[in-house]
Amino acid sequence: MPVRVKPYAEPLYAGTGTAGVVLSHGFTGSPASIRPWATHLAERGFRVAVPRLPGHGTTWTDLDRTGWPDWFAALERDFLRLREECEVVVVGGQSMGGCLALRLAQVYGDDVDGIVLVNPALRGNDPRLPALPVLRHFLASVPAIGGDIHKPGDHEGAYDRTPLTALHSLTRLWRVVAADLPSVRAPLLVFRSPQDHVVDGSSLRLLRARVGSREIEEHSLPDSYHVATLDYDAPTIFTETAGFVERLCRTLTGRSSSGQPTGRPPKGLHPAGPDLAARNDSGR
């Protein structure tokens, strides 16, 4: 039976520029949470791809039949397409989407020209998490923490239940990404909401302590909660992201026009290879 996708959860592909941006939504969420972000970038002249991650935008039981390699593969497909079509490609995401963006940078190295993270999730502090390997066999789901938005009236399209088998897979993604953070060397643009009720500050502390990137630009979002791309500080995210991509374009274009190599392997060649995506993880 075909999967019935909610209208707000359809993927988005827009723009025709030579710079591409691939954006990922978060766990249990949908493209609705980052659609305004993507639309703004497309209007600024960038080519934008926002996939719907498998299991999202339908029902939470669909999500429980997927795992992090499935979510990564969807983002990877759009990244590889833009890498073939664009001179500069930036990856980004919100919450779990930020974790997936970092994994792309770990797998594809210099093919990722920049990374944008909004309240990235790299670990969790719920005391029940260590019990997940056993608990998921006896309990299918728990109430979700969705809609963490200070600004009233916006809808991120998140599920009202958190499926525990999928959540268990997410925790395995966290471990894989955390272990390989030193291999991430692309410039980073990071946005953090001090009043985030879903992801605490430990994820950002872990990122700062271990990431290999030398260029890290951080912005605080004082009037926003977790889903900041739909909140009061969303214009800051949109404007700063566009400026970040524009600066990367000027830097890389300058190198190209002067005849100096960019350091990127020829397009279409990815030495790390997609098999690295699932290293140390069998899926779910």
Short mmCIF file of C-alpha atoms in Angstrom, two decimals:
data_model
loop_
_atom_site.label_atom_id
_atom_site.label_comp_id
_atom_site.label_asym_id
_atom_site.label_seq_id
_atom_site.Cartn_x
_atom_site.Cartn_y
_atom_site.Cartn_z
CA MET A 1 0.00 0.00 0.00
CA PRO A 2 1.42 3.45 -0.91
CA VAL A 3 2.56 5.61 1.98
CA ARG A 4 0.17 8.52 2.53
CA VAL A 5 2.29 11.59 3.16
CA LYS A 6 0.76 14.56 4.92
CA PRO A 7 0.53 17.64 2.65
CA TYR A 8 2.80 19.68 4.92
CA ALA A 9 5.45 16.93 4.88
CA GLU A 10 6.18 16.89 1.16
CA PRO A 11 9.86 17.39 0.27
CA LEU A 12 10.98 20.70 -1.18
CA TYR A 13 13.29 21.31 -4.14
CA ALA A 14 13.70 24.90 -5.27
CA GLY A 15 16.15 27.39 -6.75
CA THR A 16 18.50 27.29 -9.71
CA GLY A 17 21.78 28.73 -8.41
CA THR A 18 25.29 27.31 -8.62
CA ALA A 19 25.44 27.01 -4.82
CA GLY A 20 23.40 24.25 -3.22
CA VAL A 21 22.06 23.80 0.30
CA VAL A 22 20.73 20.48 1.62
CA LEU A 23 18.63 20.80 4.79
CA SER A 24 17.29 18.09 7.10
CA HIS A 25 14.39 18.19 9.53
CA GLY A 26 14.52 16.50 12.91
CA PHE A 27 13.39 13.25 14.53
CA THR A 28 9.58 12.73 14.39
CA GLY A 29 9.32 16.06 12.53
CA SER A 30 8.78 16.90 8.88
CA PRO A 31 9.93 19.30 6.13
CA ALA A 32 7.32 21.75 7.45
CA SER A 33 9.71 22.68 10.25
CA ILE A 34 12.37 23.98 7.85
CA ARG A 35 10.31 24.96 4.79
CA PRO A 36 10.50 28.74 5.51
CA TRP A 37 14.28 28.45 5.95
CA ALA A 38 14.64 26.64 2.63
CA THR A 39 12.27 29.00 0.83
CA HIS A 40 14.25 32.03 1.99
CA LEU A 41 17.49 30.52 0.70
CA ALA A 42 15.92 29.66 -2.65
CA GLU A 43 14.69 33.24 -2.96
CA ARG A 44 18.25 34.42 -2.30
CA GLY A 45 19.44 32.50 -5.36
CA PHE A 46 20.58 29.17 -3.90
CA ARG A 47 19.52 25.72 -5.03
CA VAL A 48 17.84 24.01 -2.07
CA ALA A 49 16.89 20.41 -1.30
CA VAL A 50 14.78 19.36 1.69
CA PRO A 51 14.03 15.62 1.69
CA ARG A 52 11.33 13.97 3.73
CA LEU A 53 13.21 11.46 5.84
CA PRO A 54 11.80 7.90 5.68
CA GLY A 55 9.11 7.21 8.26
CA HIS A 56 8.32 10.89 8.76
CA GLY A 57 5.26 12.84 7.72
CA THR A 58 2.99 9.79 7.79
CA THR A 59 2.46 7.90 11.06
CA TRP A 60 4.74 7.17 13.98
CA THR A 61 4.38 3.43 13.32
CA ASP A 62 5.98 4.00 9.90
CA LEU A 63 8.90 5.70 11.62
CA ASP A 64 9.37 2.72 13.91
CA ARG A 65 10.09 0.54 10.88
CA THR A 66 13.06 2.70 9.89
CA GLY A 67 16.50 3.46 11.34
CA TRP A 68 19.21 6.06 11.08
CA PRO A 69 20.88 4.60 7.96
CA ASP A 70 17.53 5.07 6.15
CA TRP A 71 17.33 8.72 7.21
CA PHE A 72 20.96 9.29 6.29
CA ALA A 73 20.51 7.68 2.85
CA ALA A 74 17.67 10.09 1.98
CA LEU A 75 19.80 13.10 2.87
CA GLU A 76 22.81 11.59 1.12
CA ARG A 77 20.94 11.17 -2.18
CA ASP A 78 20.05 14.85 -2.33
CA PHE A 79 23.56 15.86 -1.28
CA LEU A 80 25.14 13.81 -4.05
CA ARG A 81 22.77 15.24 -6.61
CA LEU A 82 23.60 18.81 -5.63
CA ARG A 83 27.30 17.98 -5.45
CA GLU A 84 27.14 17.03 -9.14
CA GLU A 85 25.16 20.14 -10.10
CA CYS A 86 26.65 22.89 -7.93
CA GLU A 87 30.04 24.47 -7.39
CA VAL A 88 29.52 24.89 -3.64
CA VAL A 89 27.37 22.67 -1.40
CA VAL A 90 26.43 23.37 2.22
CA VAL A 91 24.62 20.89 4.43
CA GLY A 92 22.49 21.76 7.41
CA GLY A 93 19.77 20.62 9.73
CA GLN A 94 17.78 21.10 12.87
CA SER A 95 18.06 18.82 15.90
CA MET A 96 18.64 15.27 14.58
CA GLY A 97 18.94 16.85 11.13
CA GLY A 98 22.07 18.59 12.36
CA CYS A 99 23.49 15.27 13.51
CA LEU A 100 22.83 13.80 10.06
CA ALA A 101 24.49 16.82 8.44
CA LEU A 102 27.60 16.21 10.53
CA ARG A 103 27.59 12.59 9.43
CA LEU A 104 27.58 13.70 5.80
CA ALA A 105 30.65 15.80 6.53
CA GLN A 106 32.33 12.81 8.17
CA VAL A 107 31.63 10.56 5.20
CA TYR A 108 32.32 13.02 2.37
CA GLY A 109 35.03 15.22 3.82
CA ASP A 110 36.05 18.10 1.54
CA ASP A 111 32.99 17.60 -0.65
CA VAL A 112 31.06 19.36 2.12
CA ASP A 113 31.92 23.06 1.88
CA GLY A 114 30.09 24.21 5.02
CA ILE A 115 27.71 23.06 7.76
CA VAL A 116 24.78 24.89 9.40
CA LEU A 117 23.33 23.52 12.65
CA VAL A 118 20.21 24.66 14.50
CA ASN A 119 19.94 23.22 18.03
CA PRO A 120 21.81 20.05 16.99
CA ALA A 121 21.10 16.85 18.90
CA LEU A 122 24.21 14.76 19.57
CA ARG A 123 23.22 13.12 22.84
CA GLY A 124 20.30 12.87 25.25
CA ASN A 125 19.97 13.21 29.00
CA ASP A 126 16.74 11.30 29.61
CA PRO A 127 17.46 8.75 32.38
CA ARG A 128 15.33 6.18 30.53
CA LEU A 129 17.64 6.07 27.49
CA PRO A 130 20.00 3.36 28.84
CA ALA A 131 16.97 1.06 29.14
CA LEU A 132 15.95 1.48 25.49
CA PRO A 133 17.59 -1.73 24.18
CA VAL A 134 15.23 -3.75 26.42
CA LEU A 135 12.33 -1.33 26.87
CA ARG A 136 11.61 -1.09 23.13
CA HIS A 137 10.66 -4.77 23.07
CA PHE A 138 7.90 -4.21 25.65
CA LEU A 139 6.73 -0.66 24.92
CA ALA A 140 6.15 0.61 21.38
CA SER A 141 6.08 4.35 22.05
CA VAL A 142 5.92 7.16 24.59
CA PRO A 143 4.40 10.64 24.42
CA ALA A 144 6.50 12.94 22.25
CA ILE A 145 7.93 16.34 22.99
CA GLY A 146 6.83 18.17 19.88
CA GLY A 147 5.93 21.72 19.06
CA ASP A 148 8.59 23.31 21.28
CA ILE A 149 8.03 26.76 19.74
CA HIS A 150 7.78 30.02 21.68
CA LYS A 151 5.91 31.82 18.91
CA PRO A 152 2.22 30.81 18.83
CA GLY A 153 0.44 29.57 15.74
CA ASP A 154 3.17 27.58 13.96
CA HIS A 155 3.08 23.84 13.31
CA GLU A 156 6.15 21.67 12.67
CA GLY A 157 4.27 18.55 11.66
CA ALA A 158 5.75 16.37 14.41
CA TYR A 159 4.25 13.13 15.72
CA ASP A 160 2.52 13.04 19.08
CA ARG A 161 4.25 9.73 19.92
CA THR A 162 7.94 8.80 19.98
CA PRO A 163 8.53 5.26 18.68
CA LEU A 164 11.12 3.55 20.83
CA THR A 165 12.78 1.29 18.26
CA ALA A 166 13.44 4.32 16.05
CA LEU A 167 14.63 6.27 19.09
CA HIS A 168 17.05 3.46 19.88
CA SER A 169 18.47 3.78 16.36
CA LEU A 170 18.85 7.52 16.90
CA THR A 171 20.98 6.92 19.99
CA ARG A 172 23.27 4.72 17.87
CA LEU A 173 23.60 7.56 15.37
CA TRP A 174 24.63 9.85 18.23
CA ARG A 175 27.44 7.47 19.20
CA VAL A 176 28.75 7.12 15.65
CA VAL A 177 28.76 10.88 15.03
CA ALA A 178 30.26 11.74 18.42
CA ALA A 179 33.13 9.31 17.86
CA ASP A 180 34.00 10.86 14.48
CA LEU A 181 33.59 14.54 15.31
CA PRO A 182 37.35 15.24 14.96
CA SER A 183 37.07 14.31 11.26
CA VAL A 184 34.62 17.17 10.63
CA ARG A 185 36.70 20.06 9.26
CA ALA A 186 34.28 22.17 7.22
CA PRO A 187 33.37 25.69 8.44
CA LEU A 188 30.51 25.59 10.94
CA LEU A 189 27.62 27.98 11.54
CA VAL A 190 25.78 27.05 14.75
CA PHE A 191 22.55 28.41 16.22
CA ARG A 192 21.58 27.63 19.80
CA SER A 193 18.39 28.43 21.75
CA PRO A 194 19.16 28.92 25.46
CA GLN A 195 15.52 27.99 26.19
CA ASP A 196 15.50 24.65 24.38
CA HIS A 197 13.19 22.16 26.13
CA VAL A 198 14.16 19.19 23.93
CA VAL A 199 17.97 19.27 23.55
CA ASP A 200 20.07 20.46 26.46
CA GLY A 201 23.41 22.25 26.28
CA SER A 202 25.50 19.07 26.49
CA SER A 203 25.21 18.50 22.73
CA LEU A 204 26.76 21.85 21.92
CA ARG A 205 29.47 21.34 24.56
CA LEU A 206 30.33 18.00 22.98
CA LEU A 207 30.48 19.61 19.54
CA ARG A 208 32.79 22.39 20.73
CA ALA A 209 35.09 19.97 22.53
CA ARG A 210 35.54 17.42 19.75
CA VAL A 211 34.82 18.88 16.31
CA GLY A 212 37.81 19.32 14.00
CA SER A 213 36.53 22.51 12.33
CA ARG A 214 38.69 25.57 12.86
CA GLU A 215 36.05 28.03 11.69
CA ILE A 216 33.06 28.00 14.06
CA GLU A 217 30.55 30.84 14.15
CA GLU A 218 27.87 30.72 16.86
CA HIS A 219 24.65 32.68 17.30
CA SER A 220 22.33 32.67 20.30
CA LEU A 221 18.56 32.66 19.71
CA PRO A 222 17.22 34.22 22.93
CA ASP A 223 13.55 34.39 21.90
CA SER A 224 13.19 30.89 20.49
CA TYR A 225 12.71 27.35 21.75
CA HIS A 226 13.84 24.12 20.08
CA VAL A 227 12.15 24.50 16.68
CA ALA A 228 13.85 27.83 16.13
CA THR A 229 13.32 27.84 12.36
CA LEU A 230 9.63 28.52 13.04
CA ASP A 231 10.17 30.80 16.03
CA TYR A 232 10.79 34.49 16.74
CA ASP A 233 14.50 34.30 15.84
CA ALA A 234 13.94 32.54 12.52
CA PRO A 235 14.92 35.67 10.49
CA THR A 236 18.35 35.55 12.15
CA ILE A 237 18.82 31.95 11.04
CA PHE A 238 17.71 32.74 7.49
CA THR A 239 19.84 35.86 7.07
CA GLU A 240 22.98 34.46 8.68
CA THR A 241 22.75 31.22 6.70
CA ALA A 242 22.49 33.12 3.42
CA GLY A 243 25.48 35.26 4.36
CA PHE A 244 27.47 32.17 5.36
CA VAL A 245 26.84 30.48 2.01
CA GLU A 246 27.63 33.68 0.12
CA ARG A 247 30.98 34.00 1.93
CA LEU A 248 31.88 30.42 1.08
CA CYS A 249 30.98 31.05 -2.54
CA ARG A 250 33.23 34.11 -2.70
CA THR A 251 36.12 32.23 -1.12
CA LEU A 252 35.86 29.19 -3.37
CA THR A 253 35.14 31.19 -6.51
CA GLY A 254 38.16 33.36 -5.81
CA ARG A 255 40.39 30.32 -5.65
CA SER A 256 38.97 28.97 -8.88
CA SER A 257 39.28 32.21 -10.81
CA SER A 258 42.92 32.62 -9.79
CA GLY A 259 43.75 29.11 -10.96
CA GLN A 260 44.47 27.72 -7.50
CA PRO A 261 43.01 24.30 -6.60
CA THR A 262 40.11 24.17 -4.16
CA GLY A 263 41.34 21.01 -2.46
CA ARG A 264 38.12 19.18 -3.41
CA PRO A 265 38.38 15.93 -5.41
CA PRO A 266 36.73 15.95 -8.85
CA LYS A 267 32.94 16.03 -8.67
CA GLY A 268 31.45 12.58 -8.57
CA LEU A 269 34.47 11.06 -6.78
CA HIS A 270 33.91 10.46 -3.08
CA PRO A 271 36.90 8.62 -1.64
CA ALA A 272 35.25 7.86 1.70
CA GLY A 273 32.33 6.18 -0.04
CA PRO A 274 28.76 5.74 1.21
CA ASP A 275 29.59 2.47 2.99
CA LEU A 276 31.21 4.53 5.74
CA ALA A 277 27.80 5.92 6.65
CA ALA A 278 26.83 2.83 8.60
CA ARG A 279 30.22 2.09 10.11
CA ASN A 280 29.94 0.59 13.61
CA ASP A 281 26.16 0.31 13.18
CA SER A 282 24.00 -2.41 11.69
CA GLY A 283 20.97 -0.13 11.27
CA ARG A 284 18.34 -0.32 13.95
#
